[in-house]
PDB file of C-alpha atoms in Angstrom:
ATOM      1  CA  MET A 832      91.250  99.178 108.620  1.00  0.00           C
ATOM      2  CA  LYS A 833      88.979 102.032 107.539  1.00  0.00           C
ATOM      3  CA  SER A 834      89.987 104.680 105.000  1.00  0.00           C
ATOM      4  CA  ILE A 835      88.749 108.238 104.510  1.00  0.00           C
ATOM      5  CA  PHE A 836      85.688 108.167 102.244  1.00  0.00           C
ATOM      6  CA  ARG A 837      84.730 111.841 102.519  1.00  0.00           C
ATOM      7  CA  LYS A 838      85.982 114.863 104.446  1.00  0.00           C
ATOM      8  CA  SER A 839      84.562 118.333 104.824  1.00  0.00           C
ATOM      9  CA  ILE A 840      84.595 121.401 107.052  1.00  0.00           C
ATOM     10  CA  ASN A 841      80.785 121.245 106.835  1.00  0.00           C
ATOM     11  CA  LYS A 842      79.442 118.852 109.459  1.00  0.00           C
ATOM     12  CA  PHE A 843      75.996 118.729 107.794  1.00  0.00           C
ATOM     13  CA  VAL A 844      77.529 117.385 104.556  1.00  0.00           C
ATOM     14  CA  ILE A 845      79.217 114.523 106.408  1.00  0.00           C
ATOM     15  CA  GLU A 846      76.056 113.689 108.373  1.00  0.00           C
ATOM     16  CA  GLU A 847      73.957 113.681 105.179  1.00  0.00           C
ATOM     17  CA  ILE A 848      76.341 111.264 103.473  1.00  0.00           C
ATOM     18  CA  ALA A 849      76.389 109.135 106.630  1.00  0.00           C
ATOM     19  CA  SER A 850      72.582 108.893 106.494  1.00  0.00           C
ATOM     20  CA  VAL A 851      72.859 107.577 102.924  1.00  0.00           C
ATOM     21  CA  LEU A 852      75.326 104.927 104.064  1.00  0.00           C
ATOM     22  CA  ASP A 853      72.980 104.029 106.912  1.00  0.00           C
ATOM     23  CA  SER A 854      70.125 103.431 104.466  1.00  0.00           C
ATOM     24  CA  HIS A 855      72.360 101.018 102.530  1.00  0.00           C
ATOM     25  CA  SER A 856      73.672  99.250 105.650  1.00  0.00           C
ATOM     26  CA  ILE A 857      77.248 100.381 104.990  1.00  0.00           C
ATOM     27  CA  GLY A 858      79.286 100.686 108.176  1.00  0.00           C
ATOM     28  CA  TYR A 859      81.154 103.910 108.821  1.00  0.00           C
ATOM     29  CA  GLU A 860      82.937 105.981 111.418  1.00  0.00           C
ATOM     30  CA  ILE A 861      82.870 109.771 111.759  1.00  0.00           C
ATOM     31  CA  ILE A 862      85.963 111.533 113.041  1.00  0.00           C
ATOM     32  CA  ASP A 863      84.798 114.760 114.622  1.00  0.00           C
ATOM     33  CA  ASN A 864      87.892 116.945 115.030  1.00  0.00           C
ATOM     34  CA  GLU A 865      85.765 119.551 116.734  1.00  0.00           C
ATOM     35  CA  LYS A 866      86.056 117.416 119.867  1.00  0.00           C
ATOM     36  CA  ASP A 867      89.842 117.712 119.824  1.00  0.00           C
ATOM     37  CA  PHE A 868      90.379 121.109 121.383  1.00  0.00           C
ATOM     38  CA  ASP A 869      92.682 123.422 119.514  1.00  0.00           C
ATOM     39  CA  PRO A 870      92.738 127.144 120.435  1.00  0.00           C
ATOM     40  CA  SER A 871      93.310 128.027 116.775  1.00  0.00           C
ATOM     41  CA  PHE A 872      89.794 126.784 115.985  1.00  0.00           C
ATOM     42  CA  VAL A 873      88.427 129.808 117.818  1.00  0.00           C
ATOM     43  CA  THR A 874      89.903 132.187 115.253  1.00  0.00           C
ATOM     44  CA  ASN A 875      89.905 129.790 112.298  1.00  0.00           C
ATOM     45  CA  PRO A 876      86.801 127.546 112.203  1.00  0.00           C
ATOM     46  CA  GLY A 877      87.861 126.357 108.745  1.00  0.00           C
ATOM     47  CA  LYS A 878      90.493 124.227 110.430  1.00  0.00           C
ATOM     48  CA  ILE A 879      87.806 121.964 111.872  1.00  0.00           C
ATOM     49  CA  GLU A 880      87.547 119.015 109.497  1.00  0.00           C
ATOM     50  CA  TYR A 881      85.068 116.173 109.714  1.00  0.00           C
ATOM     51  CA  GLN A 882      86.046 112.830 108.218  1.00  0.00           C
ATOM     52  CA  LEU A 883      83.864 109.907 107.218  1.00  0.00           C
ATOM     53  CA  LEU A 884      85.694 106.563 107.247  1.00  0.00           C
ATOM     54  CA  ILE A 885      84.576 103.269 105.742  1.00  0.00           C
ATOM     55  CA  ASP A 886      86.148  99.931 104.846  1.00  0.00           C
ATOM     56  CA  LYS A 887      88.059  99.985 101.589  1.00  0.00           C
ATOM     57  CA  ASP A 888      85.930  97.085 100.291  1.00  0.00           C
ATOM     58  CA  ASP A 889      82.807  99.264 100.654  1.00  0.00           C
ATOM     59  CA  PHE A 890      84.062 102.178  98.537  1.00  0.00           C
ATOM     60  CA  GLU A 891      82.434 101.056  95.281  1.00  0.00           C
ATOM     61  CA  ALA A 892      79.026 100.433  96.843  1.00  0.00           C
ATOM     62  CA  ALA A 893      79.228 103.622  98.907  1.00  0.00           C
ATOM     63  CA  ASN A 894      80.167 105.774  95.914  1.00  0.00           C
ATOM     64  CA  LYS A 895      77.264 104.341  93.920  1.00  0.00           C
ATOM     65  CA  ALA A 896      74.792 104.908  96.768  1.00  0.00           C
ATOM     66  CA  VAL A 897      75.892 108.497  97.378  1.00  0.00           C
ATOM     67  CA  SER A 898      75.939 109.307  93.671  1.00  0.00           C
ATOM     68  CA  GLU A 899      72.399 107.976  93.168  1.00  0.00           C
ATOM     69  CA  TYR A 900      71.142 109.879  96.212  1.00  0.00           C
ATOM     70  CA  PHE A 901      72.485 113.259  95.113  1.00  0.00           C
ATOM     71  CA  ALA A 902      71.438 112.692  91.499  1.00  0.00           C
ATOM     72  CA  HIS A 903      67.818 112.679  92.721  1.00  0.00           C
ATOM     73  CA  GLU A 904      68.183 115.333  95.419  1.00  0.00           C
ATOM     74  CA  VAL A 905      69.959 118.093  93.481  1.00  0.00           C
ATOM     75  CA  VAL A 906      67.829 121.156  92.738  1.00  0.00           C
ATOM     76  CA  ILE A 907      70.020 123.867  91.254  1.00  0.00           C
ATOM     77  CA  PRO A 908      69.290 127.467  92.382  1.00  0.00           C
ATOM     78  CA  GLU A 909      68.966 129.986  89.536  1.00  0.00           C
ATOM     79  CA  ASP A 910      71.976 131.974  90.715  1.00  0.00           C
ATOM     80  CA  TYR A 911      74.183 128.944  91.463  1.00  0.00           C
ATOM     81  CA  TYR A 912      77.823 129.794  90.784  1.00  0.00           C
ATOM     82  CA  LEU A 913      78.469 126.762  88.574  1.00  0.00           C
ATOM     83  CA  SER A 914      75.937 128.149  86.089  1.00  0.00           C
ATOM     84  CA  GLU A 915      78.580 130.701  85.131  1.00  0.00           C
ATOM     85  CA  TYR A 916      81.107 127.983  84.267  1.00  0.00           C
ATOM     86  CA  SER A 917      81.828 127.147  80.639  1.00  0.00           C
ATOM     87  CA  ASN A 918      81.127 123.647  79.339  1.00  0.00           C
ATOM     88  CA  GLU A 919      84.834 122.830  79.461  1.00  0.00           C
ATOM     89  CA  GLU A 920      85.089 124.018  83.066  1.00  0.00           C
ATOM     90  CA  LEU A 921      82.084 121.906  84.016  1.00  0.00           C
ATOM     91  CA  LYS A 922      83.669 118.870  82.372  1.00  0.00           C
ATOM     92  CA  GLU A 923      86.769 119.583  84.461  1.00  0.00           C
ATOM     93  CA  VAL A 924      84.534 119.338  87.546  1.00  0.00           C
ATOM     94  CA  LEU A 925      83.373 115.911  86.353  1.00  0.00           C
ATOM     95  CA  PHE A 926      86.926 114.817  85.632  1.00  0.00           C
ATOM     96  CA  LYS A 927      88.219 115.950  89.040  1.00  0.00           C
ATOM     97  CA  LYS A 928      85.213 114.760  91.034  1.00  0.00           C
ATOM     98  CA  ASP A 929      87.476 113.930  93.997  1.00  0.00           C
ATOM     99  CA  GLU A 930      88.105 117.683  94.421  1.00  0.00           C
ATOM    100  CA  TRP A 931      84.393 118.586  94.503  1.00  0.00           C
ATOM    101  CA  ASN A 932      81.446 117.690  96.705  1.00  0.00           C
ATOM    102  CA  GLU A 933      78.597 115.490  95.502  1.00  0.00           C
ATOM    103  CA  PHE A 934      76.192 118.401  95.014  1.00  0.00           C
ATOM    104  CA  ASP A 935      78.564 120.280  92.701  1.00  0.00           C
ATOM    105  CA  TYR A 936      79.350 117.101  90.766  1.00  0.00           C
ATOM    106  CA  GLU A 937      75.685 116.335  90.098  1.00  0.00           C
ATOM    107  CA  ALA A 938      74.941 120.014  89.448  1.00  0.00           C
ATOM    108  CA  ALA A 939      77.670 120.117  86.791  1.00  0.00           C
ATOM    109  CA  LYS A 940      76.071 117.125  85.027  1.00  0.00           C
ATOM    110  CA  LYS A 941      72.622 118.730  85.090  1.00  0.00           C
ATOM    111  CA  ILE A 942      73.857 122.102  83.839  1.00  0.00           C
ATOM    112  CA  LEU A 943      75.694 120.420  80.969  1.00  0.00           C
ATOM    113  CA  LYS A 944      72.571 118.415  80.120  1.00  0.00           C
ATOM    114  CA  SER A 945      70.475 121.591  80.071  1.00  0.00           C
ATOM    115  CA  ARG A 946      72.947 122.988  77.519  1.00  0.00           C
ATOM    116  CA  GLY A 947      72.608 119.937  75.291  1.00  0.00           C
ATOM    117  CA  GLU A 948      75.784 118.226  76.575  1.00  0.00           C
ATOM    118  CA  ASN A 949      74.501 114.926  77.925  1.00  0.00           C
ATOM    119  CA  ILE A 950      77.536 113.121  79.361  1.00  0.00           C
ATOM    120  CA  THR A 951      76.977 109.355  79.195  1.00  0.00           C
ATOM    121  CA  GLU A 952      77.810 106.878  81.952  1.00  0.00           C
ATOM    122  CA  GLN A 953      80.528 105.441  79.703  1.00  0.00           C
ATOM    123  CA  GLU A 954      82.134 108.881  79.423  1.00  0.00           C
ATOM    124  CA  LEU A 955      81.937 109.375  83.184  1.00  0.00           C
ATOM    125  CA  ASP A 956      83.553 105.967  83.730  1.00  0.00           C
ATOM    126  CA  SER A 957      86.284 106.983  81.294  1.00  0.00           C
ATOM    127  CA  PHE A 958      86.821 110.235  83.235  1.00  0.00           C
ATOM    128  CA  ASP A 959      87.106 108.260  86.468  1.00  0.00           C
ATOM    129  CA  LYS A 960      89.674 105.843  85.018  1.00  0.00           C
ATOM    130  CA  GLN A 961      91.767 108.643  83.516  1.00  0.00           C
ATOM    131  CA  ARG A 962      91.645 110.608  86.766  1.00  0.00           C
ATOM    132  CA  PHE A 963      92.561 107.518  88.778  1.00  0.00           C
ATOM    133  CA  GLU A 964      95.661 106.968  86.643  1.00  0.00           C
ATOM    134  CA  SER A 965      96.620 110.648  86.720  1.00  0.00           C
ATOM    135  CA  LEU A 966      96.537 110.675  90.532  1.00  0.00           C
ATOM    136  CA  LYS A 967      99.215 107.998  90.593  1.00  0.00           C
ATOM    137  CA  ASP A 968     101.616 110.461  88.969  1.00  0.00           C
ATOM    138  CA  TYR A 969     103.040 113.690  90.326  1.00  0.00           C
ATOM    139  CA  GLU A 970     101.009 116.839  89.881  1.00  0.00           C
ATOM    140  CA  ASN A 971     104.134 118.967  90.370  1.00  0.00           C
ATOM    141  CA  PRO A 972     107.145 116.874  89.255  1.00  0.00           C
ATOM    142  CA  GLU A 973     109.488 119.888  89.441  1.00  0.00           C
ATOM    143  CA  GLN A 974     108.751 120.283  93.163  1.00  0.00           C
ATOM    144  CA  VAL A 975     109.553 116.609  93.721  1.00  0.00           C
ATOM    145  CA  LYS A 976     112.873 117.045  91.885  1.00  0.00           C
ATOM    146  CA  ASN A 977     113.775 120.071  94.031  1.00  0.00           C
ATOM    147  CA  TYR A 978     112.781 118.165  97.175  1.00  0.00           C
ATOM    148  CA  ILE A 979     115.196 115.334  96.311  1.00  0.00           C
ATOM    149  CA  ILE A 980     118.032 117.763  95.463  1.00  0.00           C
ATOM    150  CA  LEU A 981     117.486 119.497  98.809  1.00  0.00           C
ATOM    151  CA  GLY A 982     117.747 116.122 100.536  1.00  0.00           C
ATOM    152  CA  TYR A 983     121.156 115.425  98.949  1.00  0.00           C
ATOM    153  CA  ILE A 984     122.422 118.887  99.860  1.00  0.00           C
ATOM    154  CA  PHE A 985     121.476 118.549 103.516  1.00  0.00           C
ATOM    155  CA  ALA A 986     122.821 114.994 103.628  1.00  0.00           C
ATOM    156  CA  VAL A 987     126.285 116.321 102.734  1.00  0.00           C
ATOM    157  CA  ILE A 988     126.454 119.647 104.593  1.00  0.00           C
ATOM    158  CA  GLY A 989     123.675 119.357 107.164  1.00  0.00           C
ATOM    159  CA  CYS A 990     125.967 118.225 109.943  1.00  0.00           C
ATOM    160  CA  VAL A 991     128.360 121.164 109.444  1.00  0.00           C
ATOM    161  CA  VAL A 992     125.612 123.758 109.125  1.00  0.00           C
ATOM    162  CA  SER A 993     123.949 122.327 112.221  1.00  0.00           C
ATOM    163  CA  LEU A 994     126.891 123.683 114.247  1.00  0.00           C
ATOM    164  CA  PHE A 995     125.169 127.059 113.811  1.00  0.00           C
ATOM    165  CA  TRP A 996     121.613 125.749 114.032  1.00  0.00           C
ATOM    166  CA  GLY A 997     121.502 122.270 115.544  1.00  0.00           C
ATOM    167  CA  ILE A 998     118.150 121.164 114.163  1.00  0.00           C
ATOM    168  CA  LEU A 999     119.468 121.204 110.585  1.00  0.00           C
ATOM    169  CA  ILE A1000     121.276 117.917 111.180  1.00  0.00           C
ATOM    170  CA  PHE A1001     117.877 116.196 111.059  1.00  0.00           C
ATOM    171  CA  VAL A1002     116.579 117.847 107.860  1.00  0.00           C
ATOM    172  CA  SER A1003     118.059 115.301 105.443  1.00  0.00           C
ATOM    173  CA  TYR A1004     116.810 112.419 107.625  1.00  0.00           C
ATOM    174  CA  ALA A1005     113.282 113.880 107.607  1.00  0.00           C
ATOM    175  CA  ILE A1006     113.366 114.373 103.832  1.00  0.00           C
ATOM    176  CA  ALA A1007     114.697 110.854 103.232  1.00  0.00           C
ATOM    177  CA  LEU A1008     112.070 109.197 105.435  1.00  0.00           C
ATOM    178  CA  ALA A1009     109.295 111.244 103.817  1.00  0.00           C
ATOM    179  CA  ILE A1010     110.422 110.176 100.335  1.00  0.00           C
ATOM    180  CA  ILE A1011     110.633 106.524 101.391  1.00  0.00           C
ATOM    181  CA  LYS A1012     107.493 106.247 103.532  1.00  0.00           C
ATOM    182  CA  LEU A1013     104.965 108.914 102.474  1.00  0.00           C
ATOM    183  CA  LYS A1014     101.699 107.586 101.031  1.00  0.00           C
ATOM    184  CA  LYS A1015      98.549 109.074  99.534  1.00  0.00           C
ATOM    185  CA  GLN A1016      95.017 107.774  99.266  1.00  0.00           C
ATOM    186  CA  LEU A1017      93.323 107.333  95.897  1.00  0.00           C
ATOM    187  CA  PRO A1018      89.564 107.942  95.444  1.00  0.00           C
ATOM    188  CA  ASN A1019      88.849 104.195  95.680  1.00  0.00           C
ATOM    189  CA  GLY A1020      90.421 104.037  99.155  1.00  0.00           C
ATOM    190  CA  GLU A1021      93.657 102.431  97.992  1.00  0.00           C
ATOM    191  CA  ARG A1022      96.807 103.829  99.592  1.00  0.00           C
ATOM    192  CA  VAL A1023      99.893 104.048  97.373  1.00  0.00           C
ATOM    193  CA  TYR A1024     103.364 105.497  97.790  1.00  0.00           C
ATOM    194  CA  TYR A1025     103.437 109.215  97.003  1.00  0.00           C
ATOM    195  CA  PHE A1026     106.909 108.913  95.459  1.00  0.00           C
ATOM    196  CA  ASN A1027     107.588 106.436  92.672  1.00  0.00           C
ATOM    197  CA  GLU A1028     110.106 103.614  93.033  1.00  0.00           C
ATOM    198  CA  LYS A1029     112.913 105.546  91.334  1.00  0.00           C
ATOM    199  CA  ASP A1030     112.522 108.490  93.710  1.00  0.00           C
ATOM    200  CA  ARG A1031     112.146 106.234  96.764  1.00  0.00           C
ATOM    201  CA  ASN A1032     115.554 104.811  95.839  1.00  0.00           C
ATOM    202  CA  HIS A1033     116.856 108.388  95.944  1.00  0.00           C
ATOM    203  CA  GLY A1034     115.367 108.637  99.433  1.00  0.00           C
ATOM    204  CA  LYS A1035     117.276 105.518 100.532  1.00  0.00           C
ATOM    205  CA  ARG A1036     120.526 106.966  99.130  1.00  0.00           C
ATOM    206  CA  ILE A1037     119.906 110.260 100.938  1.00  0.00           C
ATOM    207  CA  LEU A1038     119.394 108.359 104.187  1.00  0.00           C
ATOM    208  CA  LYS A1039     122.639 106.396 103.712  1.00  0.00           C
ATOM    209  CA  LEU A1040     124.566 109.544 102.793  1.00  0.00           C
ATOM    210  CA  SER A1041     123.148 111.304 105.854  1.00  0.00           C
ATOM    211  CA  LEU A1042     124.430 108.527 108.103  1.00  0.00           C
ATOM    212  CA  VAL A1043     127.840 108.448 106.420  1.00  0.00           C
ATOM    213  CA  PHE A1044     128.402 112.213 106.450  1.00  0.00           C
ATOM    214  CA  THR A1045     127.032 112.591 109.978  1.00  0.00           C
ATOM    215  CA  ALA A1046     129.546 109.975 111.162  1.00  0.00           C
ATOM    216  CA  PHE A1047     132.305 111.638 109.089  1.00  0.00           C
ATOM    217  CA  TRP A1048     131.766 115.140 110.448  1.00  0.00           C
ATOM    218  CA  ILE A1049     131.447 113.884 114.024  1.00  0.00           C
ATOM    219  CA  LEU A1050     134.690 111.896 113.643  1.00  0.00           C
ATOM    220  CA  PHE A1051     136.353 114.916 112.040  1.00  0.00           C
ATOM    221  CA  ALA A1052     135.319 117.130 114.964  1.00  0.00           C
ATOM    222  CA  VAL A1053     136.565 114.576 117.515  1.00  0.00           C
ATOM    223  CA  ILE A1054     139.960 114.144 115.830  1.00  0.00           C
ATOM    224  CA  ARG A1055     140.376 117.895 115.458  1.00  0.00           C
ATOM    225  CA  ASN A1056     139.859 118.419 119.177  1.00  0.00           C
ATOM    226  CA  ILE A1057     142.276 115.707 120.282  1.00  0.00           C
TER     227      ILE A1057
END
């Protein structure tokens, strides 16, 4: 099964990376969402996203090939916006390389080098390892906490409130299943659960409570109308 290696709203970027993979005999698949008609694309071209998929086992070789290619190809324009970044901001680009394209990543390294900050390969490897570990944790733990609390609330009262707006009966079920099943992809292609084990257990409890309280309120309504 292939995983997303790169994605972009710029088709040229994806095709350029694909040509690098071709030169290294790395198999890939391009998902061109432009072919899937959506009227909203007419007014919002930014919604068109191109995805480049490869086998998870090829991620390391593909990353190395793409990195080497852009390291040689990058010529930084004099007025390039990253030139206005501070050294710390440029190091943040290197640390969060998964949030930037290859050109910006290599440009950040070259700008730092021109300022006397030559980041070694060991330091870059350290950045990658730290970033990899940080992505396994929540970026916004408070939002996750609120999400779980909301699930418990709807599990208990969702059935009653749904008498006024029927769809609400399914809210707690949707929240519970999202907490239990939702996954995210790490930069190396590995897919891991978005929620940690402790919070997934909360999701299972929310699902059980939803079933119990749904049955309770339905039984209550039936008995009341007898």
